Coordinates of C-alpha atoms and ligand atoms in Angstrom, one line a residue:
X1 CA 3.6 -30.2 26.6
X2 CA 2.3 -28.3 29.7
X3 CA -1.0 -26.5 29.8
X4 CA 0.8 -23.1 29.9
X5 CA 3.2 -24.1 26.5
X6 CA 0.1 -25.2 24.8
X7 CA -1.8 -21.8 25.8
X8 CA 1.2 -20.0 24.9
X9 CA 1.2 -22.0 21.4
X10 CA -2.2 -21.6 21.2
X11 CA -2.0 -17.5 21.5
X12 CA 1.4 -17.5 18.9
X13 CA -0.8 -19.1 15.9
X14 CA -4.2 -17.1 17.0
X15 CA -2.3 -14.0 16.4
X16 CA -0.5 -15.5 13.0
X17 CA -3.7 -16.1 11.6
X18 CA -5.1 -12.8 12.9
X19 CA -2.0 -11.3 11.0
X20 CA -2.8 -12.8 7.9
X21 CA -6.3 -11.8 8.1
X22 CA -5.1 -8.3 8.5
X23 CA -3.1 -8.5 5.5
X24 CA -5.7 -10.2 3.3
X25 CA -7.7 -7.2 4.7
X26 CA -5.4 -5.1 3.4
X27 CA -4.8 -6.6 -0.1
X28 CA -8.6 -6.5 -0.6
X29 CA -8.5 -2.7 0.7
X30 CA -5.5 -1.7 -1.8
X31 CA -7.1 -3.6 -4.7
X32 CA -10.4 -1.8 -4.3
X33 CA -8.9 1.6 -3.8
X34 CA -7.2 1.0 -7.4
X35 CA -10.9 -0.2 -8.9
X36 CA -13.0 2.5 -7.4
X37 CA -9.8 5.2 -8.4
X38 CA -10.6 6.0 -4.7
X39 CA -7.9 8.0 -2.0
X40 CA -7.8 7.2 1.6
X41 CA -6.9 9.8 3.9
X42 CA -6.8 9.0 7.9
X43 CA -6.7 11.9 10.9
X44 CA -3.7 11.9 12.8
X45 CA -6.5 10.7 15.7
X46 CA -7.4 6.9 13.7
X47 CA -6.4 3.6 14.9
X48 CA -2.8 2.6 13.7
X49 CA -3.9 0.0 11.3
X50 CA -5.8 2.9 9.5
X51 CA -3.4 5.7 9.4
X52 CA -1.1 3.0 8.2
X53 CA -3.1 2.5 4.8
X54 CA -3.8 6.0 4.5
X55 CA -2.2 7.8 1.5
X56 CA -1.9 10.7 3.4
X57 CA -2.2 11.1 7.6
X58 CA -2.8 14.4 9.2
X59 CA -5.1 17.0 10.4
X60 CA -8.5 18.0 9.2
X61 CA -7.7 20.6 6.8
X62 CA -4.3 19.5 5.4
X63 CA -6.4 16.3 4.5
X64 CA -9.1 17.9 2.9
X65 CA -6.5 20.3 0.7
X66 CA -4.9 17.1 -0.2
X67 CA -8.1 15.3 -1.0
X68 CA -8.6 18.7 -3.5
X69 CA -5.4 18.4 -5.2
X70 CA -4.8 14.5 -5.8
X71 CA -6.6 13.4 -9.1
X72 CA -8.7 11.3 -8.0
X73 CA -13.1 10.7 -8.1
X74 CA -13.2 8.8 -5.0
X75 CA -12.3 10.2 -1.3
X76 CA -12.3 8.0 2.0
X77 CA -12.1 9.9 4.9
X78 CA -11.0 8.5 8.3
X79 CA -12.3 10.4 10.6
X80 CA -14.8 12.6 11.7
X81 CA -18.2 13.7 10.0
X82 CA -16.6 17.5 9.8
X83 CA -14.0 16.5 8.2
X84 CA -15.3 14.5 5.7
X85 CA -18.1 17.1 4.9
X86 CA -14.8 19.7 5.1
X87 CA -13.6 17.7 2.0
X88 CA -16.9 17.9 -0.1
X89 CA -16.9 21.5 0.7
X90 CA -13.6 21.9 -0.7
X91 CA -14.6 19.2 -3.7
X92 CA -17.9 18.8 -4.4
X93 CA -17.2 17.1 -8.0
X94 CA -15.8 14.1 -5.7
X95 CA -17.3 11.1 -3.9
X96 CA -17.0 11.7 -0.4
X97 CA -17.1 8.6 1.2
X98 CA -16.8 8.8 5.3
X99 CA -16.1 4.6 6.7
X100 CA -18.1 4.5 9.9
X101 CA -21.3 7.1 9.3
X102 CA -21.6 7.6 13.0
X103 CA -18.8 8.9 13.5
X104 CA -19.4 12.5 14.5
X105 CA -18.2 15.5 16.6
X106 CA -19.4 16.0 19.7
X107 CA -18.2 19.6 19.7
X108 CA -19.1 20.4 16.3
X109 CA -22.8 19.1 17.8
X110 CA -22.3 21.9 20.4
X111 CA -23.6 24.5 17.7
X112 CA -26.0 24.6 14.9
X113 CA -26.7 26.8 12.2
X114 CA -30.1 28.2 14.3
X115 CA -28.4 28.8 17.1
X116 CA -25.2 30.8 15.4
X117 CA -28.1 33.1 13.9
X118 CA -29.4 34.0 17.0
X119 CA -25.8 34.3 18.7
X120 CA -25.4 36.9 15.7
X121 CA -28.7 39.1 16.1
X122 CA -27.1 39.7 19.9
X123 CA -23.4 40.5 18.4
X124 CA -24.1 42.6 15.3
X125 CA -21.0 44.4 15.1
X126 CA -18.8 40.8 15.4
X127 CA -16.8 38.8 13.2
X128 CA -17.6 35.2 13.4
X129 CA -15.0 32.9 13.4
X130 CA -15.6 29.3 13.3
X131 CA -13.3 26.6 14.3
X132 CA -12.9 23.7 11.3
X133 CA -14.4 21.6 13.8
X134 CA -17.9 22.8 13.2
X135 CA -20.9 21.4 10.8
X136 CA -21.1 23.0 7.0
X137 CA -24.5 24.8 8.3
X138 CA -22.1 26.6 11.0
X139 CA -19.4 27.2 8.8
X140 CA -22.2 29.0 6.1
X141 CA -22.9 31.1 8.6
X142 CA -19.6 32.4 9.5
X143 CA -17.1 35.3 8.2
X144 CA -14.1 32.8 8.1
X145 CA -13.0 29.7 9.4
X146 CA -10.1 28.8 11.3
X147 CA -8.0 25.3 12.7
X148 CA -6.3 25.2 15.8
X149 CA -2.9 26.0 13.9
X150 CA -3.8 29.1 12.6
X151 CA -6.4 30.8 14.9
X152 CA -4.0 33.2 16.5
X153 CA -3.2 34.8 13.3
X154 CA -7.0 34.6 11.6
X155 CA -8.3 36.5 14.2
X156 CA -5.5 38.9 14.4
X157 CA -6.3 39.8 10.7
X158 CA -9.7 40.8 11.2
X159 CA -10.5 44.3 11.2
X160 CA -13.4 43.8 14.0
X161 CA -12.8 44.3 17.9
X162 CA -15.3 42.1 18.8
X163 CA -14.8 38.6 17.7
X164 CA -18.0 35.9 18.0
X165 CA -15.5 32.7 18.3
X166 CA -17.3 29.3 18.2
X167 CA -17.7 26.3 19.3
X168 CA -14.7 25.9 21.3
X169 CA -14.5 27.7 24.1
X170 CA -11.0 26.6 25.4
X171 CA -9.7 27.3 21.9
X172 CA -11.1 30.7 22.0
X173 CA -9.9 31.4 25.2
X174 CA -6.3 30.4 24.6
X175 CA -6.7 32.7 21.3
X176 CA -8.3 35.7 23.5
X177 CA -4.8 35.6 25.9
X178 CA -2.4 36.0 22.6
X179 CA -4.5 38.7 21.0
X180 CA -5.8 40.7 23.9
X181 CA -6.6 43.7 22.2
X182 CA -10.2 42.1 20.7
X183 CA -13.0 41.1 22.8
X184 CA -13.7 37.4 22.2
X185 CA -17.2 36.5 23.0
X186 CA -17.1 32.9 23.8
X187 CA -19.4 29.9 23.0
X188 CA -20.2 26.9 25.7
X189 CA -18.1 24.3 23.4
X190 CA -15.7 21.9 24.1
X191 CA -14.0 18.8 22.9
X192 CA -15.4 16.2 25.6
X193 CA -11.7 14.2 25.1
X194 CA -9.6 17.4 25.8
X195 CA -12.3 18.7 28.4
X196 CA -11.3 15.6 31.0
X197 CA -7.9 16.3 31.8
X198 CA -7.2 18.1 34.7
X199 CA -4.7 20.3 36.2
X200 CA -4.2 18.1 39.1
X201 CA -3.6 15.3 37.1
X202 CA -1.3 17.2 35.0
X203 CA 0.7 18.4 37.9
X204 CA 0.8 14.8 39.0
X205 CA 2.2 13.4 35.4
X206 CA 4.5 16.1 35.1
X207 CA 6.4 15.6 38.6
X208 CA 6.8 12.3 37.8
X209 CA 8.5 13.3 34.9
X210 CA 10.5 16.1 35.5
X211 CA 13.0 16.0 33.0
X212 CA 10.0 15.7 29.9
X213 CA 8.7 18.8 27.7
X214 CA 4.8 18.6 28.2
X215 CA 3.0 19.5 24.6
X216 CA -0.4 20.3 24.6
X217 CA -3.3 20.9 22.5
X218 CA -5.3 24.1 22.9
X219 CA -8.3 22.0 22.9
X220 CA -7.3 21.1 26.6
X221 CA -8.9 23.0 29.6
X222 CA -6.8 26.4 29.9
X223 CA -5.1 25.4 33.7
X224 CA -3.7 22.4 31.5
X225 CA -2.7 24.4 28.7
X226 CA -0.8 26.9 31.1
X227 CA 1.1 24.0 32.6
X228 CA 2.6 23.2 29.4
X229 CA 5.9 24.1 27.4
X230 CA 4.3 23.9 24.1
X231 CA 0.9 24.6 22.8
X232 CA -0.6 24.1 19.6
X233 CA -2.6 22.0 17.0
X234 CA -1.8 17.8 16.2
X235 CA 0.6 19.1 12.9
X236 CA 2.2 21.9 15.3
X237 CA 3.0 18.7 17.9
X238 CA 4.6 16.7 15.6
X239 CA 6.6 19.0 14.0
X240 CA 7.8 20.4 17.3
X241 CA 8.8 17.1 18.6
X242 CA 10.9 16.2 15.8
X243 CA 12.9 19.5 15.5
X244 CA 13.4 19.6 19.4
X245 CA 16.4 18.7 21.0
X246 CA 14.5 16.9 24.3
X247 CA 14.2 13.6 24.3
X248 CA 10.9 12.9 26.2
X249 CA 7.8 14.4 26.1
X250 CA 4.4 14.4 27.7
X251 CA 1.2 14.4 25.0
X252 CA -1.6 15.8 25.8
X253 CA -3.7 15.1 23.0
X254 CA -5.9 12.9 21.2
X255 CA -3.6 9.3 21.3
X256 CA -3.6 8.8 17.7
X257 CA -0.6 10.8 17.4
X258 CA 1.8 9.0 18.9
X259 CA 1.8 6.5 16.4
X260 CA 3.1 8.7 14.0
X261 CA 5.5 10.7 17.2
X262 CA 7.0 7.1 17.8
X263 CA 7.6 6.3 14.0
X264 CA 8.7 9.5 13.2
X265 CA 11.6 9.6 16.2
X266 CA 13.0 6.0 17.5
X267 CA 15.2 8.0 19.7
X268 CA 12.7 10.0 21.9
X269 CA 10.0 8.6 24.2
X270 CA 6.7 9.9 24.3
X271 CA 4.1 9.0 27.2
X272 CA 0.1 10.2 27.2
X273 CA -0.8 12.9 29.3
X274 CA -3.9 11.0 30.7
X275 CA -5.9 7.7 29.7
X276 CA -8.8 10.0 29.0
X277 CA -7.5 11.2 26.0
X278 CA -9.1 8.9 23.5
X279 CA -11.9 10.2 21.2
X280 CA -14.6 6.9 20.7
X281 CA -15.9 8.8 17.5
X282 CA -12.3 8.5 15.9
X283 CA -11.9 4.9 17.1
X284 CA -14.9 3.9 15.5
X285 CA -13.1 3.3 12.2
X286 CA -11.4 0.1 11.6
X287 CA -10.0 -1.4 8.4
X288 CA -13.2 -3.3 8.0
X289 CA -14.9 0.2 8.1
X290 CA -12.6 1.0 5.3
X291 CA -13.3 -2.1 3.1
X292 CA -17.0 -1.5 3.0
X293 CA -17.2 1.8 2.3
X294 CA -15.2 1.2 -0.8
X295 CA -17.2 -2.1 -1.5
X296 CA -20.2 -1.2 -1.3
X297 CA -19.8 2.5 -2.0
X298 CA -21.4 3.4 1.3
X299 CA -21.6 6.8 3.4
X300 CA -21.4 9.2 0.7
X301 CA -22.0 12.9 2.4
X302 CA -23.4 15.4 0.6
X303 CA -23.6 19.1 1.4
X304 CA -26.4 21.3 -0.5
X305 CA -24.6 23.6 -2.8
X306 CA -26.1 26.5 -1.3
X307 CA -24.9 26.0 2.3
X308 CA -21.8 24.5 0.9
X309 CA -21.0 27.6 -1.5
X310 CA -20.6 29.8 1.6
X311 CA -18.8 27.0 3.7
X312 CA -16.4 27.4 1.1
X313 CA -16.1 30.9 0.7
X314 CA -15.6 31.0 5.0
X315 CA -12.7 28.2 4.6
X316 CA -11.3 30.1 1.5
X317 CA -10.9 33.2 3.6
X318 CA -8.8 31.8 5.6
X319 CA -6.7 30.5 3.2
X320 CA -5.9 34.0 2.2
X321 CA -4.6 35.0 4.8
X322 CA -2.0 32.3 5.1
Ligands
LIG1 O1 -8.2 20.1 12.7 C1 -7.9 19.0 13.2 O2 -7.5 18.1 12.5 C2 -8.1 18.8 14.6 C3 -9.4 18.4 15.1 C4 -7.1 18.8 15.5 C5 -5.7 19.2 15.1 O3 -5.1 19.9 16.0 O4 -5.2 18.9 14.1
LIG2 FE1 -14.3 16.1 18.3 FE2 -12.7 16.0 20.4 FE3 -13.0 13.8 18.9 FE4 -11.7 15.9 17.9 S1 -11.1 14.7 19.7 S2 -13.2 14.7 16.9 S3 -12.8 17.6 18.9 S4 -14.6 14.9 20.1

């Protein structure tokens, strides 16, 4: 046998026993989840391997609802820190368990509760909104919360002009162009994923793919966002993809969600907008994140019940209005 057949052979039975590590990996994962009468819930952003043991994929708040409404004592969130303390918020008679505890927000970091107080002794007469993506302190301190699906119509049910929008201020600006009759006031947040793309390079990807629908988040810079033939939030992405009749389309969000783009439609291609568009806080999480958290019962987050009383009563606002 030639070196380059036994490399080869070498590489074929590396990845065989790597595959068989993953599944023990999994086994032990699916066992403990059973023992600890535990859920497992992955953002639409996670690593394959973990959206694909997830009993339920999707964005921040549809998990957390979920998490509310299955019967079970034990929740693992993939994801973000927000989103698991979104959960707790929304079940505090639940273990919250969040895989990798580093795994935060840099956007959500972009505001604290100290700061929104002060932000609201300037803007007495505002409504705050806050964006899901934001810390239970922020969202204690808001009128009602919001996600990137829903925005638009929270803030057009408000009675106030003035609107104190935080922390995203690409988000908020793509709100204040569809409801121009309020006057936004913005905060200096952004998501440092969405925040790299450019126009230019937008332009660039999109000439060389003429005949492709380019979807974007509203997360994304607002030059990108008015280059593109659909805007909205991860769930608004998917389900537009899948109901269109185009076959090819140009994501520009987080990559995560073209795992669940390409299993959901064989027939249509989907290419990323930009290599930039990976978030390092949602990669963080691997299956051997998961199977400690469960093992060792690791990374519970807690949210004091006062702050998390009115957290709840901001997200439960905006429920009502749905
Ligand atoms: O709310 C979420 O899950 C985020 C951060 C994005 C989206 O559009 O789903
Ligand atoms: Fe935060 Fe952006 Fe990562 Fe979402 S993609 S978790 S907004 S840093």
């Amino acid at each position: 046998m030639g070196p380059d057949l036994a490399a080869q052979k070498l590489n074929i039975q590396n990845s065989v026993a790597q595959d068989q590590a993953t599944q023990d990996l999994v086994a032990q994962i699916k066992r403990l989840r059973a023992d600890r009468d535990a859920v497992i819930v992955a953002h639409n952003y996670q690593i394959d391997e973990v959206q694909d043991i997830a009993d339920k994929v999707g964005d921040s708040f549809a998990l957390s609802s979920y998490c509310a409404s299955v019967p079970k004592s034990v929740i693992v969130f993939c994801g973000v820190h927000f989103m698991a303390e979104s959960a707790k918020i929304l079940s505090p008679e639940k273990t919250v368990l969040l895989p990798e505890k580093d795994a935060g927000c840099p956007m959500a970091d972009m505001i604290g509760a100290d700061d929104l107080r002060e932000a609201k002794k300037e803007h007495p007469g505002a409504a705050v909104v806050c964006y899901i993506n934001s810390s239970a302190a922020v969202k204690a301190e808001s009128d009602i919360c919001c996600t990137s699906s829903n925005a638009v119509d929270v803030i057009r049910s408000l009675p106030n002009k003035e609107i104190l929008f935080v922390p995203d201020k690409n988000l908020g600006h793509y709100v204040a162009r569809e409801v121009p009759d309020k006057r936004i006031i913005l905060w200096e947040g952004f998501c440092i994923t969405h925040q790299g793309v450019s126009a230019d390079e937008t332009m660039r990807v999109k000439a060389m793919h003429p005949d492709a629908l380019l979807l974007v988040h509203p997360e994304c810079r607002p030059e990108v966002v008015d280059l593109a033939d659909f805007v909205g939030s991860t769930k608004q992405i998917i389900d537009y993809a899948a109901s269109s009749k185009a076959r090819k389309f140009i994501i520009g969000t987080e990559m995560g969600v073209l795992h669940k783009l390409k299993t959901d439609n064989p027939g249509k291609q989907f290419l990323l907008l930009s290599g930039r568009l990976v978030c390092p806080n949602m990669k963080k999480t691997r299956l051997k994140s998961v199977y400690n958290a469960l093992d060792g019962m690791r990374n519970r987050i807690e949210v004091e019940e006062s702050v998390r009383s009115r957290a709840y009563t901001a997200l439960a606002r905006m429920l009502a209005i749905k």
